[in-house]
Tab-separated table of C-alpha atoms and ligand atoms in Angstrom:
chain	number	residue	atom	x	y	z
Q	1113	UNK	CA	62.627	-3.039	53.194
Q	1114	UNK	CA	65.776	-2.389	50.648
Q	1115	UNK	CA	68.650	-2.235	53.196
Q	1116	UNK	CA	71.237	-1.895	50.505
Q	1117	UNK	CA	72.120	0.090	47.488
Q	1118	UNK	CA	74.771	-1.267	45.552
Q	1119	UNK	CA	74.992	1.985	43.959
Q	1120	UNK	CA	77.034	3.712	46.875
Q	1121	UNK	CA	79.657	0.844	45.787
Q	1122	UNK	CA	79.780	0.849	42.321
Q	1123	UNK	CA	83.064	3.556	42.249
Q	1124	UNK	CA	84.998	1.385	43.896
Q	1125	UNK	CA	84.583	-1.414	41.190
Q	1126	UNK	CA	87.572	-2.873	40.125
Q	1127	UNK	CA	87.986	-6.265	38.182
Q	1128	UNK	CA	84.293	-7.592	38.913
Q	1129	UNK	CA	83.893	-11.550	39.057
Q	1130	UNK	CA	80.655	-12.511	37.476
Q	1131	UNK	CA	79.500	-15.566	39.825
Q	1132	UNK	CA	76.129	-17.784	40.386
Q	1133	UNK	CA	75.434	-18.491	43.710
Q	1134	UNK	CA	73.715	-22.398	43.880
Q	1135	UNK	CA	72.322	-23.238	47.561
Q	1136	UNK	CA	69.936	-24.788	49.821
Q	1137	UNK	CA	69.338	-21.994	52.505
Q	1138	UNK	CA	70.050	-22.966	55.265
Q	1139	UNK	CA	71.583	-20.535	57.705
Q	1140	UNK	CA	74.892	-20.473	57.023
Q	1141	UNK	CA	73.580	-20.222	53.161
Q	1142	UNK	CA	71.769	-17.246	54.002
Q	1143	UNK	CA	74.875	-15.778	55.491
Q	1144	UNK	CA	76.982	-16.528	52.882
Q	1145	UNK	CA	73.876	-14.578	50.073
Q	1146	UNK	CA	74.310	-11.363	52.447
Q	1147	UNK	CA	78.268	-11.112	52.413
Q	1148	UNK	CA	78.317	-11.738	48.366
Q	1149	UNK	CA	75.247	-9.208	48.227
Q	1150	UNK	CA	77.378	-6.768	50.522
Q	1151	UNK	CA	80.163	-7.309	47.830
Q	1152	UNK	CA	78.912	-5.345	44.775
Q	1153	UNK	CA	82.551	-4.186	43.632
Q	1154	UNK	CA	83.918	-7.305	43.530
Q	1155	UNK	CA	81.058	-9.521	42.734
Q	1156	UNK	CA	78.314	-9.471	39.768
Q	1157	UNK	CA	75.903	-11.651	41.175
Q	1158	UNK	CA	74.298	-13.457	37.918
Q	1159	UNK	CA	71.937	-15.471	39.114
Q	1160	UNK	CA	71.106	-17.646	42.667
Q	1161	UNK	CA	69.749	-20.920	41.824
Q	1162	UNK	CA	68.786	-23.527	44.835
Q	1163	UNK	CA	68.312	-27.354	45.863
Q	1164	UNK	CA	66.538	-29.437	48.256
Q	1165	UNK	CA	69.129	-29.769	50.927
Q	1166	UNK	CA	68.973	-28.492	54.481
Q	1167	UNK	CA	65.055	-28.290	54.137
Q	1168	UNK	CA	62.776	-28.935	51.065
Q	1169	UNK	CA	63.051	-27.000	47.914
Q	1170	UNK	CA	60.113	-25.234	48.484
Q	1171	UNK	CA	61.725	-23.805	51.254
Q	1172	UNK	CA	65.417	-23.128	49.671
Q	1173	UNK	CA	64.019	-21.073	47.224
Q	1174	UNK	CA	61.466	-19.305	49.426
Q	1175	UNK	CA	64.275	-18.729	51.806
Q	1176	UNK	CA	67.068	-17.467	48.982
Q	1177	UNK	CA	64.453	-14.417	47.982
Q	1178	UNK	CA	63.292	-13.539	51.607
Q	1179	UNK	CA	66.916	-13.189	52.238
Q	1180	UNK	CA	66.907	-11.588	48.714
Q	1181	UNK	CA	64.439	-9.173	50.068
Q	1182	UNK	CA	66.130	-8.338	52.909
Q	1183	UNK	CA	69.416	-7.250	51.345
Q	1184	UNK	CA	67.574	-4.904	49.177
Q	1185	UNK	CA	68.803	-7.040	45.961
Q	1186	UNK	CA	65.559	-7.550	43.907
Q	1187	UNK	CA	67.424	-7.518	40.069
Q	1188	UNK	CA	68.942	-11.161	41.236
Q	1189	UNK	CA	67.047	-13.232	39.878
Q	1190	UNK	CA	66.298	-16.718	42.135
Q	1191	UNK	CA	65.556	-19.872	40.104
Q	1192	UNK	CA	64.155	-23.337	42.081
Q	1193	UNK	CA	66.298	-26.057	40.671
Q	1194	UNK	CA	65.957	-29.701	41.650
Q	1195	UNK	CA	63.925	-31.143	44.472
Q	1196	UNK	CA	65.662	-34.295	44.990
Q	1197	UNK	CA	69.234	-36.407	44.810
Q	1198	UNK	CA	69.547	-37.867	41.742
Q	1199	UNK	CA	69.010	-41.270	43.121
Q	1200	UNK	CA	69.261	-41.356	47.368
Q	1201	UNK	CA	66.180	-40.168	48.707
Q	1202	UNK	CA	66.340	-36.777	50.141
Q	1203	UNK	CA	67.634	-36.278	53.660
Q	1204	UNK	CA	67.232	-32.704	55.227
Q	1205	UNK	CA	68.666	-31.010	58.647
Q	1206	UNK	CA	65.624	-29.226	60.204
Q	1207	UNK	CA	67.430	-29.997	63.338
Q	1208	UNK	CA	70.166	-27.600	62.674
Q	1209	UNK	CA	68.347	-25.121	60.615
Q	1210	UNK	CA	64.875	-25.336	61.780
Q	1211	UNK	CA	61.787	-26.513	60.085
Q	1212	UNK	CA	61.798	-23.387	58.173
Q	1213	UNK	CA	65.793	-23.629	57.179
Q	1214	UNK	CA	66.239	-20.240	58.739
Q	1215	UNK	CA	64.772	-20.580	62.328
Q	1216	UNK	CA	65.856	-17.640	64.647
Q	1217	UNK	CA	64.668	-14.902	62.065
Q	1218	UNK	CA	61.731	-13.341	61.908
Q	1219	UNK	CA	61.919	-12.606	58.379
Q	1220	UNK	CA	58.807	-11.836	56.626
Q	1221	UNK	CA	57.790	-14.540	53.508
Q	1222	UNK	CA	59.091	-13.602	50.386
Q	1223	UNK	CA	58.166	-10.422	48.960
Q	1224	UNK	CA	59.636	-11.499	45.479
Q	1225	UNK	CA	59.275	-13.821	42.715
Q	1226	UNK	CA	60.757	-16.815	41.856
Q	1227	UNK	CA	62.210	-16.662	38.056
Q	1228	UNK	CA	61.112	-18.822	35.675
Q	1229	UNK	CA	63.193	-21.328	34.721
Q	1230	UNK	CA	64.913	-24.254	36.449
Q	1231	UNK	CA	68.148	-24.115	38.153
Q	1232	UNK	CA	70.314	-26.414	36.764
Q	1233	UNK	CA	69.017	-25.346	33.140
Q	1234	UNK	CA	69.948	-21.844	34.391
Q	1235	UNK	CA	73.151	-22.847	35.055
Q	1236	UNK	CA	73.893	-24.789	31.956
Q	1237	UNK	CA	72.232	-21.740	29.710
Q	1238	UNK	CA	74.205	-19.066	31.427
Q	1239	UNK	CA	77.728	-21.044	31.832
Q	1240	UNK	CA	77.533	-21.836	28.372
Q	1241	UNK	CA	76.781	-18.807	26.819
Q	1242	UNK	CA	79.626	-17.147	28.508
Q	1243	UNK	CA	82.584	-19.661	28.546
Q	1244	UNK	CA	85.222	-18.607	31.130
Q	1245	UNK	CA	83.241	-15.729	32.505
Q	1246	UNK	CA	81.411	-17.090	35.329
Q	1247	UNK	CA	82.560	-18.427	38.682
Q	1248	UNK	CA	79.757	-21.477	40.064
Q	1249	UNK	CA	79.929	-21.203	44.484
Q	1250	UNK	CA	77.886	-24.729	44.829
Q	1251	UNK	CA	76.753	-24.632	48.993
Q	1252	UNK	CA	74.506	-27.419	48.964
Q	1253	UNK	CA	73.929	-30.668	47.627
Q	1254	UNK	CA	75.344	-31.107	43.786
Q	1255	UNK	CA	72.631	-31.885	42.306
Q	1256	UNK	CA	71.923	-29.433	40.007
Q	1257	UNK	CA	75.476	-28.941	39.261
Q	1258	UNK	CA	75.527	-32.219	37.845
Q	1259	UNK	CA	72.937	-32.481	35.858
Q	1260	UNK	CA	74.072	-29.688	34.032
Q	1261	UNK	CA	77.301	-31.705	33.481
Q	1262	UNK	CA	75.120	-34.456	32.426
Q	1263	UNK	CA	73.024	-32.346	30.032
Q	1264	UNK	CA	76.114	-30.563	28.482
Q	1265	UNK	CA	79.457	-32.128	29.602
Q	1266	UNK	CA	81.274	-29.466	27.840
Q	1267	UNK	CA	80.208	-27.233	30.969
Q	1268	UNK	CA	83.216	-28.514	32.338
Q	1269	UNK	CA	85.411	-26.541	30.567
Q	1270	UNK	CA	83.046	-23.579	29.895
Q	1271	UNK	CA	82.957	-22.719	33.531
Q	1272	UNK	CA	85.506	-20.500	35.453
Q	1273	UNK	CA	85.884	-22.347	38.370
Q	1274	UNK	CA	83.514	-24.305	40.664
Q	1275	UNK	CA	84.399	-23.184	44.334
Q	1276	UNK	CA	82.149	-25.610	46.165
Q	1277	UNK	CA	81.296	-26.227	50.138
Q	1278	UNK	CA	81.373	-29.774	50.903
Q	1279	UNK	CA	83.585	-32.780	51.812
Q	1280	UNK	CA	86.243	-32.591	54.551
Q	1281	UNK	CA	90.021	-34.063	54.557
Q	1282	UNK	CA	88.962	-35.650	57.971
Q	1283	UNK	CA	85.838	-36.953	59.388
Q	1284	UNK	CA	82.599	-35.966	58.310
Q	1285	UNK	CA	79.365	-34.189	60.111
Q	1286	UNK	CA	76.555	-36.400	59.172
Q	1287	UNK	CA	78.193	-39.483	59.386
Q	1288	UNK	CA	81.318	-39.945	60.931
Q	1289	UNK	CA	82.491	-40.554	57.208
Q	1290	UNK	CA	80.412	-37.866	55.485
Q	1291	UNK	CA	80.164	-33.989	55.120
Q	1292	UNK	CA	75.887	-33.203	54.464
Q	1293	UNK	CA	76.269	-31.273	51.213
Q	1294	UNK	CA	78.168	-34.397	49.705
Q	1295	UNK	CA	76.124	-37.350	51.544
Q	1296	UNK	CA	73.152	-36.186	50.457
Q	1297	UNK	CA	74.151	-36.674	46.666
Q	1298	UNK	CA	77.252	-38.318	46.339
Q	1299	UNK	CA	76.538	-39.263	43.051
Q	1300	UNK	CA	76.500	-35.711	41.981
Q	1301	UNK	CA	79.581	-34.866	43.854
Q	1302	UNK	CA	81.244	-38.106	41.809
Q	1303	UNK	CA	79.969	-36.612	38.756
Q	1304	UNK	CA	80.948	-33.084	39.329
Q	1305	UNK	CA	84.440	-34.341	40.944
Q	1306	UNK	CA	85.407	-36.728	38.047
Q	1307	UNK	CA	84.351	-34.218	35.594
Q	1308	UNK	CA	87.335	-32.199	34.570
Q	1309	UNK	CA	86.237	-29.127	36.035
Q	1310	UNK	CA	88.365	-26.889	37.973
Q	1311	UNK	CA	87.130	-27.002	41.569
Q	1312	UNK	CA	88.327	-25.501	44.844
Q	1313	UNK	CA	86.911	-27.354	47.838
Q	1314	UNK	CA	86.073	-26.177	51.481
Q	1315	UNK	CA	85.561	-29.067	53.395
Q	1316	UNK	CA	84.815	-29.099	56.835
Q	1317	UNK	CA	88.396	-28.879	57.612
Q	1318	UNK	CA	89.118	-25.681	56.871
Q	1319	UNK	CA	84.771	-24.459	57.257
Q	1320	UNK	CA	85.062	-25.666	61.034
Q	1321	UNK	CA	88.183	-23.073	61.463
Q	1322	UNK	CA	85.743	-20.307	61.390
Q	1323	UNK	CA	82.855	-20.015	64.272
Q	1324	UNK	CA	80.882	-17.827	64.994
Q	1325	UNK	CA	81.860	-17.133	68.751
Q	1326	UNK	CA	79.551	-14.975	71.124
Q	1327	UNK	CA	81.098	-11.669	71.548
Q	1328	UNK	CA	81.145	-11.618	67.528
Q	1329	UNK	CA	77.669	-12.712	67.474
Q	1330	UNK	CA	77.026	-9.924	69.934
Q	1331	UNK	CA	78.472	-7.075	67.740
Q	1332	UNK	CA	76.011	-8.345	65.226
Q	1333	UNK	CA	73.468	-7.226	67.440
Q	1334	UNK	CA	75.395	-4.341	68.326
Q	1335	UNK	CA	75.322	-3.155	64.699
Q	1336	UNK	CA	71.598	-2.398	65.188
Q	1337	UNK	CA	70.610	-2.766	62.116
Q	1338	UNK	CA	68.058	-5.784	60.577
Q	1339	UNK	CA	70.563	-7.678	59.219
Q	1340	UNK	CA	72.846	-7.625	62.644
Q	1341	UNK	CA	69.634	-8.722	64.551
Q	1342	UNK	CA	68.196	-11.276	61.673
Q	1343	UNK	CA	72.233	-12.550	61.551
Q	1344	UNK	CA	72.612	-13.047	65.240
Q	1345	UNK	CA	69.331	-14.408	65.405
Q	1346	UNK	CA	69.928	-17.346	63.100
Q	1347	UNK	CA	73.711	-18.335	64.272
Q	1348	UNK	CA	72.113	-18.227	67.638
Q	1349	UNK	CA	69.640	-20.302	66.786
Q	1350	UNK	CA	72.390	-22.743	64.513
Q	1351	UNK	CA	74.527	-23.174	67.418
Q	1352	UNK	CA	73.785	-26.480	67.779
Q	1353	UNK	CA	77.084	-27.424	69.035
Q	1354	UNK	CA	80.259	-25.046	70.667
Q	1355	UNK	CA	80.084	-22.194	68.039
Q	1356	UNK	CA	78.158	-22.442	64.751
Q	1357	UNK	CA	80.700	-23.015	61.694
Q	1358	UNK	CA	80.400	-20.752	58.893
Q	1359	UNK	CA	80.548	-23.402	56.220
Q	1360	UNK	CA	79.207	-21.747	53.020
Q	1361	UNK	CA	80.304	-18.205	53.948
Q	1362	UNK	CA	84.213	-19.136	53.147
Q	1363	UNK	CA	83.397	-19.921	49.929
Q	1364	UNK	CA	82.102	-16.199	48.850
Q	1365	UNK	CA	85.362	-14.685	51.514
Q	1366	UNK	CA	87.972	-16.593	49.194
Q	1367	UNK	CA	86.444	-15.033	46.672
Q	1368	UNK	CA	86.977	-11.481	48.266
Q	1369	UNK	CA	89.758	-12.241	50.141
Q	1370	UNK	CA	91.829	-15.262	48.911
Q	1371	UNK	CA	94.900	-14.005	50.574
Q	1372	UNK	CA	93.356	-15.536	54.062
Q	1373	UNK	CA	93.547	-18.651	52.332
Q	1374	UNK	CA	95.801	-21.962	51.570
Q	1375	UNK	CA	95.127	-25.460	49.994
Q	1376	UNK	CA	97.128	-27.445	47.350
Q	1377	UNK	CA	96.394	-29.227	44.236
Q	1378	UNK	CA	94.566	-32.901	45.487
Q	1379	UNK	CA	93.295	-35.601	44.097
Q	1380	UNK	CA	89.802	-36.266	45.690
Q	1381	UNK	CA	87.623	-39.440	45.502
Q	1382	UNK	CA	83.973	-39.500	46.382
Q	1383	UNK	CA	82.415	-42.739	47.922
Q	1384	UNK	CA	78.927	-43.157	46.738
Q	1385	UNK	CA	77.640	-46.303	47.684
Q	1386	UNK	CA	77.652	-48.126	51.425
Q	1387	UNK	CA	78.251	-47.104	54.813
Q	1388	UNK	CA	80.701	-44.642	53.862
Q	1389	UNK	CA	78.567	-43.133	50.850
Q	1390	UNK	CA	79.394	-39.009	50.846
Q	1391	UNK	CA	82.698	-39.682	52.287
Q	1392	UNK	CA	85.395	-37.875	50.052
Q	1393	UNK	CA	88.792	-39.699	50.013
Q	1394	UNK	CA	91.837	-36.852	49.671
Q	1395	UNK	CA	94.629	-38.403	48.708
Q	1396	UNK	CA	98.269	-36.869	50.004
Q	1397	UNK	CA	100.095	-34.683	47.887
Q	1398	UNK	CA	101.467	-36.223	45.155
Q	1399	UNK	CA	99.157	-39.239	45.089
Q	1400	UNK	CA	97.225	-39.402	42.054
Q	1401	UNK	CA	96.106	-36.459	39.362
Q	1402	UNK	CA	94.839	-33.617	41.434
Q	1403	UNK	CA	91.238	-32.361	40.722
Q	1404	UNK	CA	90.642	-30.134	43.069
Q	1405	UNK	CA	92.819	-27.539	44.924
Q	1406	UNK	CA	91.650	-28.210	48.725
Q	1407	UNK	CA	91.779	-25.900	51.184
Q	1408	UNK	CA	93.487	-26.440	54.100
Q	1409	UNK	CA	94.004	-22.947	55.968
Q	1410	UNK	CA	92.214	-20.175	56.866
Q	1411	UNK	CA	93.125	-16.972	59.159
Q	1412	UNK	CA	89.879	-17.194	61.059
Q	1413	UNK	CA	90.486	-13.792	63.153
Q	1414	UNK	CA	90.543	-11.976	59.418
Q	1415	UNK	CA	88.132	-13.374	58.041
Q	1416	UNK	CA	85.464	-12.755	61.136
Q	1417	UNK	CA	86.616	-9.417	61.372
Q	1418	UNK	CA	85.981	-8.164	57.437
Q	1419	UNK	CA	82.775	-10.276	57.261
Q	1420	UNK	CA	81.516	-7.994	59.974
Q	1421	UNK	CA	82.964	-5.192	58.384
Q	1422	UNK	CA	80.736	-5.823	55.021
Q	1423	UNK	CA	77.676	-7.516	57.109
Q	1424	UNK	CA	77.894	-3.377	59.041
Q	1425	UNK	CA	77.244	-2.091	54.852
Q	1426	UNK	CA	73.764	-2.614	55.107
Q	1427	UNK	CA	71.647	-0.106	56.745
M	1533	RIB	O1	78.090	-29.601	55.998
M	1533	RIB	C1	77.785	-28.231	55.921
M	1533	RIB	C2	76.957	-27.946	54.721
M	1533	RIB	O2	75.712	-28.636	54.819
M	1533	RIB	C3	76.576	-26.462	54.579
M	1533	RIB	O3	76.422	-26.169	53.218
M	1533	RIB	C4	75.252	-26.378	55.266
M	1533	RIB	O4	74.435	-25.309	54.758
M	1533	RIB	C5	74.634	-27.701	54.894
M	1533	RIB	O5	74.064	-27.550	53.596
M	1534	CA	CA1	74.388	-25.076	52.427
């Protein structure tokens, strides 16, 4: 099954950025694993933690280390973290992602374990120990994020930098207020947002720039390889509406490749209660003390062409 050996990339390494990967897989999730598993040079992948979000936890975590499996990437460890909001009840999105979270695959169950251990202690024990050395990419819910701020609020300062997938400077996806990620838990997106920590947002603003389009769906295929096929399978599957966006995927590409990005320095509110509950006010330039740097621009054509380019790495 390995389809990948790091090893034929390890020459290239230059300055490696130690990140945890926290995520509720999900399609575009699983996407987003493969390109940071592709990424060996530039990415020391410390740890993948996950969180009920776009299906049960159950099925996050089963999902992370099938997709685990598939990349070849066993010594990354996969921890299940919480299982619910920290007070809404959970709300999932089979109907984009499929009962399974990763309908359109045929991926066989998990092959690996899960590692003892529980997510959000994982990321509290392993931020903490190494203050300014590791790089959080939240892609689902906050949950765990948070109550790892709640458990040690000095996290905030003893992580790199929180590049998280959720929110939007416009209207929202799940309500016409509310991205998922941050309606789901807006409590832990208020916590996490109004926590000190440096954070760089991709809302939907600037995730909905890049879609997966057909004729790049069909040189997935036309890699012929099990990762073009399971790929192109799933966005095929996810394209619920004209061209599945590939939310969580930007965040590991900024990390790669932050030169096909811009934002500025925002101050962002989070609703949590009420109709609007998720929604995440950004306030103009100027307007407030930032807390985030929000991105607002991506070059779409760029970034579709080197994610191929890395997805084409694995045998
Ligand atoms: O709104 C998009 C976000 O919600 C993505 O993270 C997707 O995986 C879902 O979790
Ligand atoms: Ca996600």
């Amino acid at each position: 099954m390995p389809q990948f050996s790091p090893a034929a990339y390890l020459p290239l390494m230059t300055k490696r950025e130690t990140i945890i990967i926290d995520c509720d897989p999900g399609i575009d999730d699983a996407v987003a694993l493969l390109l940071a598993f592709a990424s060996p040079e530039e990415l020391d992948i410390k740890a993948v933690t996950t969180v009920a979000g776009n299906v049960p936890l159950h099925r996050t975590e089963a999902n992370a280390r099938r997709i685990r499996d598939l990349a070849g990437r066993g010594e990354v460890p996969v921890h299940a973290g919480c299982p619910r909001p920290l007070i809404r009840a959970l709300k999932t999105a089979d109907e984009i992602h499929g009962k399974t979270g990763l309908d359109g695959s045929d991926l066989p169950d998990a092959l690996s374990a899960l590692a003892p251990g529980h997510g959000a202690d994982v990321l509290r024990r392993e931020i903490s120990a190494a203050p300014g050395g590791i790089t959080l990419l939240p892609v689902g819910p906050l949950t765990n994020v948070a109550h790892a701020l709640a458990a040690r609020p000095e996290f905030a300062q003893e992580v790199s930098n929180i590049v998280v997938m959720g929110g939007s400077t416009g209207p929202g996806n799940v309500t016409p207020h509310a991205e998922f990620n941050f309606h789901v838990d807006p409590h832990a997106a208020h916590i996490v947002f109004e926590s000190g920590a440096p954070i760089v947002m991709h809302g939907l603003n600037v995730t909905h720039q890049v879609r997966a389009k057909p004729d790049w769906i069909q040189a997935l295929r036309a890699l012929e390889t099990t990762v073009g096929h399971t790929t192109a399978g799933m966005l095929t599957f996810y394209d619920s509406d004209n061209d599945p966006a590939l939310h969580d995927v930007l965040t590991v590409g900024y990390l790669l490749w932050p030169e096909l990005f811009s934002g500025e320095a925002r101050r962002v509110d989070i609703v949590t209660e009420g109709d609007e509950a998720g929604r995440s006010i950004v306030r103009d330039a100027g307007d407030g003390v930032p807390n985030a740097t929000v991105m607002l621009d991506v070059d779409a054509d760029a970034f579709l062409a080197r994610l191929l380019d890395r997805l084409a790495r694995y045998s």
